[in-house]
Each structure stands twice: as C-alpha cells, then as structure tokens.
C-alpha cells in the first residue's frame, strides 16, 4: 500500500471550510495544482480531476462518502478492485473553533503497483491544496465576522 497525506490547521469552523471543499468547480481559483474538476459533489456521483502535474491523464472517481462539515471520500482505480485509489478529506473541529484539515490518499489492491508507478509524489500537491483551502476559508471567515 502506498499513501500520501497532508494536514493543516485552519482558523475557521468546519462549517465555514466545508463549502469551499465541496465547491470543486472553484478549486482552480485557489489551488494552482488543479486545472479543473468536472462533475458535482454528491453521493454516488462521478468527478473527473485534471491536475497540473498529470495533465495528460485525467482521473475519474466516485464520491463514496459525504458527511457535511466532517468528511468527503472518493474512490477510483482499476476495475474489479485490482487497484483501488481512495482519497479522504477530513475536517476535525477543534475546541477553539478552528479546524484541522487532513487530505489522504491510499493506493491498495493486487495491482496497486500499476497506479503507484504512474503516480508522482502527491505530498507536495496535497500540502499546496491544504494551504490554498486554509487561505480561502480564513479569508471568508474574517469577512463574515
């Protein structure tokens, strides 16, 4: 199994972070690692991501979990579970009203080596995503207070 992960603290409540997280069409406005995302965030719906680091290979996933203000999970990979890519976005409410965001991707399955070999190190991209979402959510939270 191969995993990537990034975490950041956001000075905004999870319910202030959530709208930015699920507005995947606007990600390109604050994350330079994303060219675009097609589709809508709803349980069972498909999303297609176009990342700047792999422009020639869009990545299609299915939304498998949505818990508003808490978690979003996607699943993709090869047919029949031969290689499974699962990406999770977790929002952890802190006692002081802030949020800890964790983005994690796990690649598993008997042919996971196929996706591992063709996937660059996602940790820098995940850190960039976390920083962008933090900036966006904190700006919005400051304007509303």
GROMACS .gro file of C-alpha atoms in nm:
model
  145
    1UNK     CA    1   0.000   0.000   0.000
    2UNK     CA    2   0.119   0.350  -0.084
    3UNK     CA    3  -0.016   0.657   0.094
    4UNK     CA    4   0.010   1.034   0.070
    5UNK     CA    5  -0.106   1.279   0.333
    6UNK     CA    6  -0.104   1.645   0.432
    7UNK     CA    7  -0.257   1.823   0.728
    8UNK     CA    8  -0.310   2.187   0.819
    9UNK     CA    9  -0.485   2.392   1.083
   10UNK     CA   10  -0.747   2.639   0.959
   11UNK     CA   11  -0.869   2.929   1.172
   12UNK     CA   12  -1.230   2.878   1.067
   13UNK     CA   13  -1.502   2.639   1.179
   14UNK     CA   14  -1.565   2.322   0.975
   15UNK     CA   15  -1.898   2.461   0.852
   16UNK     CA   16  -1.705   2.760   0.709
   17UNK     CA   17  -1.445   2.533   0.544
   18UNK     CA   18  -1.693   2.277   0.403
   19UNK     CA   19  -1.850   2.495   0.128
   20UNK     CA   20  -1.505   2.564  -0.021
   21UNK     CA   21  -1.408   2.196  -0.001
   22UNK     CA   22  -1.714   2.071  -0.189
   23UNK     CA   23  -1.715   2.354  -0.447
   24UNK     CA   24  -1.479   2.154  -0.669
   25UNK     CA   25  -1.552   2.375  -0.970
   26UNK     CA   26  -1.380   2.665  -0.789
   27UNK     CA   27  -1.071   2.472  -0.678
   28UNK     CA   28  -0.867   2.609  -0.967
   29UNK     CA   29  -0.925   2.959  -0.826
   30UNK     CA   30  -0.720   2.883  -0.514
   31UNK     CA   31  -0.519   2.566  -0.592
   32UNK     CA   32  -0.270   2.604  -0.877
   33UNK     CA   33  -0.233   2.224  -0.883
   34UNK     CA   34  -0.581   2.184  -1.030
   35UNK     CA   35  -0.668   2.275  -1.389
   36UNK     CA   36  -1.033   2.184  -1.338
   37UNK     CA   37  -1.275   1.937  -1.183
   38UNK     CA   38  -1.583   1.822  -1.372
   39UNK     CA   39  -1.894   1.684  -1.205
   40UNK     CA   40  -2.080   1.761  -0.887
   41UNK     CA   41  -2.017   1.650  -0.534
   42UNK     CA   42  -2.300   1.415  -0.441
   43UNK     CA   43  -2.300   1.063  -0.305
   44UNK     CA   44  -2.252   0.814  -0.590
   45UNK     CA   45  -2.165   1.084  -0.847
   46UNK     CA   46  -1.851   1.079  -1.059
   47UNK     CA   47  -1.592   1.355  -1.065
   48UNK     CA   48  -1.311   1.395  -1.316
   49UNK     CA   49  -1.000   1.576  -1.195
   50UNK     CA   50  -0.750   1.743  -1.424
   51UNK     CA   51  -0.433   1.803  -1.224
   52UNK     CA   52  -0.148   2.023  -1.345
   53UNK     CA   53   0.114   1.759  -1.262
   54UNK     CA   54  -0.055   1.493  -1.480
   55UNK     CA   55  -0.232   1.696  -1.747
   56UNK     CA   56  -0.232   1.409  -1.995
   57UNK     CA   57  -0.422   1.175  -1.762
   58UNK     CA   58  -0.746   1.294  -1.602
   59UNK     CA   59  -0.854   1.095  -1.300
   60UNK     CA   60  -1.216   0.983  -1.255
   61UNK     CA   61  -1.351   0.899  -0.910
   62UNK     CA   62  -1.683   0.823  -0.746
   63UNK     CA   63  -1.796   1.009  -0.434
   64UNK     CA   64  -1.839   0.734  -0.173
   65UNK     CA   65  -1.888   0.932   0.147
   66UNK     CA   66  -2.022   1.277   0.233
   67UNK     CA   67  -2.064   1.396   0.590
   68UNK     CA   68  -2.115   1.773   0.571
   69UNK     CA   69  -1.866   1.960   0.786
   70UNK     CA   70  -1.676   1.637   0.858
   71UNK     CA   71  -1.563   1.422   0.565
   72UNK     CA   72  -1.565   1.360   0.192
   73UNK     CA   73  -1.428   1.039   0.037
   74UNK     CA   74  -1.366   0.943  -0.326
   75UNK     CA   75  -1.277   0.610  -0.481
   76UNK     CA   76  -1.122   0.531  -0.819
   77UNK     CA   77  -0.870   0.294  -0.973
   78UNK     CA   78  -0.874  -0.015  -1.190
   79UNK     CA   79  -1.183  -0.234  -1.248
   80UNK     CA   80  -1.272  -0.519  -1.011
   81UNK     CA   81  -1.071  -0.367  -0.725
   82UNK     CA   82  -0.741  -0.466  -0.885
   83UNK     CA   83  -0.604  -0.126  -0.785
   84UNK     CA   84  -0.805   0.099  -0.555
   85UNK     CA   85  -0.733   0.465  -0.501
   86UNK     CA   86  -0.920   0.617  -0.209
   87UNK     CA   87  -0.890   0.986  -0.124
   88UNK     CA   88  -1.028   1.125   0.200
   89UNK     CA   89  -1.077   1.484   0.311
   90UNK     CA   90  -1.135   1.510   0.688
   91UNK     CA   91  -1.237   1.820   0.883
   92UNK     CA   92  -1.171   1.786   1.256
   93UNK     CA   93  -1.338   2.051   1.472
   94UNK     CA   94  -1.104   2.191   1.735
   95UNK     CA   95  -1.207   2.308   2.083
   96UNK     CA   96  -1.115   2.668   1.997
   97UNK     CA   97  -1.349   2.671   1.694
   98UNK     CA   98  -1.083   2.605   1.431
   99UNK     CA   99  -1.046   2.305   1.201
  100UNK     CA  100  -0.773   2.056   1.125
  101UNK     CA  101  -0.790   1.951   0.761
  102UNK     CA  102  -0.634   1.620   0.659
  103UNK     CA  103  -0.610   1.509   0.296
  104UNK     CA  104  -0.506   1.145   0.249
  105UNK     CA  105  -0.484   0.907  -0.044
  106UNK     CA  106  -0.430   0.531  -0.013
  107UNK     CA  107  -0.349   0.308  -0.309
  108UNK     CA  108  -0.425  -0.059  -0.247
  109UNK     CA  109  -0.513  -0.381  -0.429
  110UNK     CA  110  -0.325  -0.663  -0.601
  111UNK     CA  111  -0.223  -0.439  -0.893
  112UNK     CA  112  -0.166  -0.122  -0.688
  113UNK     CA  113   0.190  -0.115  -0.820
  114UNK     CA  114   0.044  -0.007  -1.157
  115UNK     CA  115  -0.103   0.312  -1.008
  116UNK     CA  116   0.195   0.361  -0.777
  117UNK     CA  117   0.434   0.355  -1.071
  118UNK     CA  118   0.237   0.611  -1.268
  119UNK     CA  119   0.157   0.846  -0.979
  120UNK     CA  120   0.408   1.115  -0.884
  121UNK     CA  121   0.465   1.208  -0.519
  122UNK     CA  122   0.136   1.371  -0.420
  123UNK     CA  123   0.253   1.507  -0.084
  124UNK     CA  124   0.364   1.848  -0.222
  125UNK     CA  125   0.037   1.880  -0.413
  126UNK     CA  126  -0.164   1.790  -0.102
  127UNK     CA  127   0.030   2.047   0.105
  128UNK     CA  128  -0.043   2.309  -0.161
  129UNK     CA  129  -0.413   2.214  -0.158
  130UNK     CA  130  -0.427   2.244   0.222
  131UNK     CA  131  -0.258   2.586   0.214
  132UNK     CA  132  -0.495   2.711  -0.055
  133UNK     CA  133  -0.807   2.591   0.124
  134UNK     CA  134  -0.680   2.737   0.452
  135UNK     CA  135  -0.626   3.080   0.291
  136UNK     CA  136  -0.965   3.073   0.117
  137UNK     CA  137  -1.162   2.962   0.426
  138UNK     CA  138  -0.984   3.200   0.665
  139UNK     CA  139  -1.045   3.494   0.430
  140UNK     CA  140  -1.415   3.412   0.411
  141UNK     CA  141  -1.438   3.361   0.789
  142UNK     CA  142  -1.273   3.700   0.854
  143UNK     CA  143  -1.514   3.879   0.621
  144UNK     CA  144  -1.817   3.725   0.792
  145UNK     CA  145  -1.705   3.810   1.148
   0.00000   0.00000   0.00000
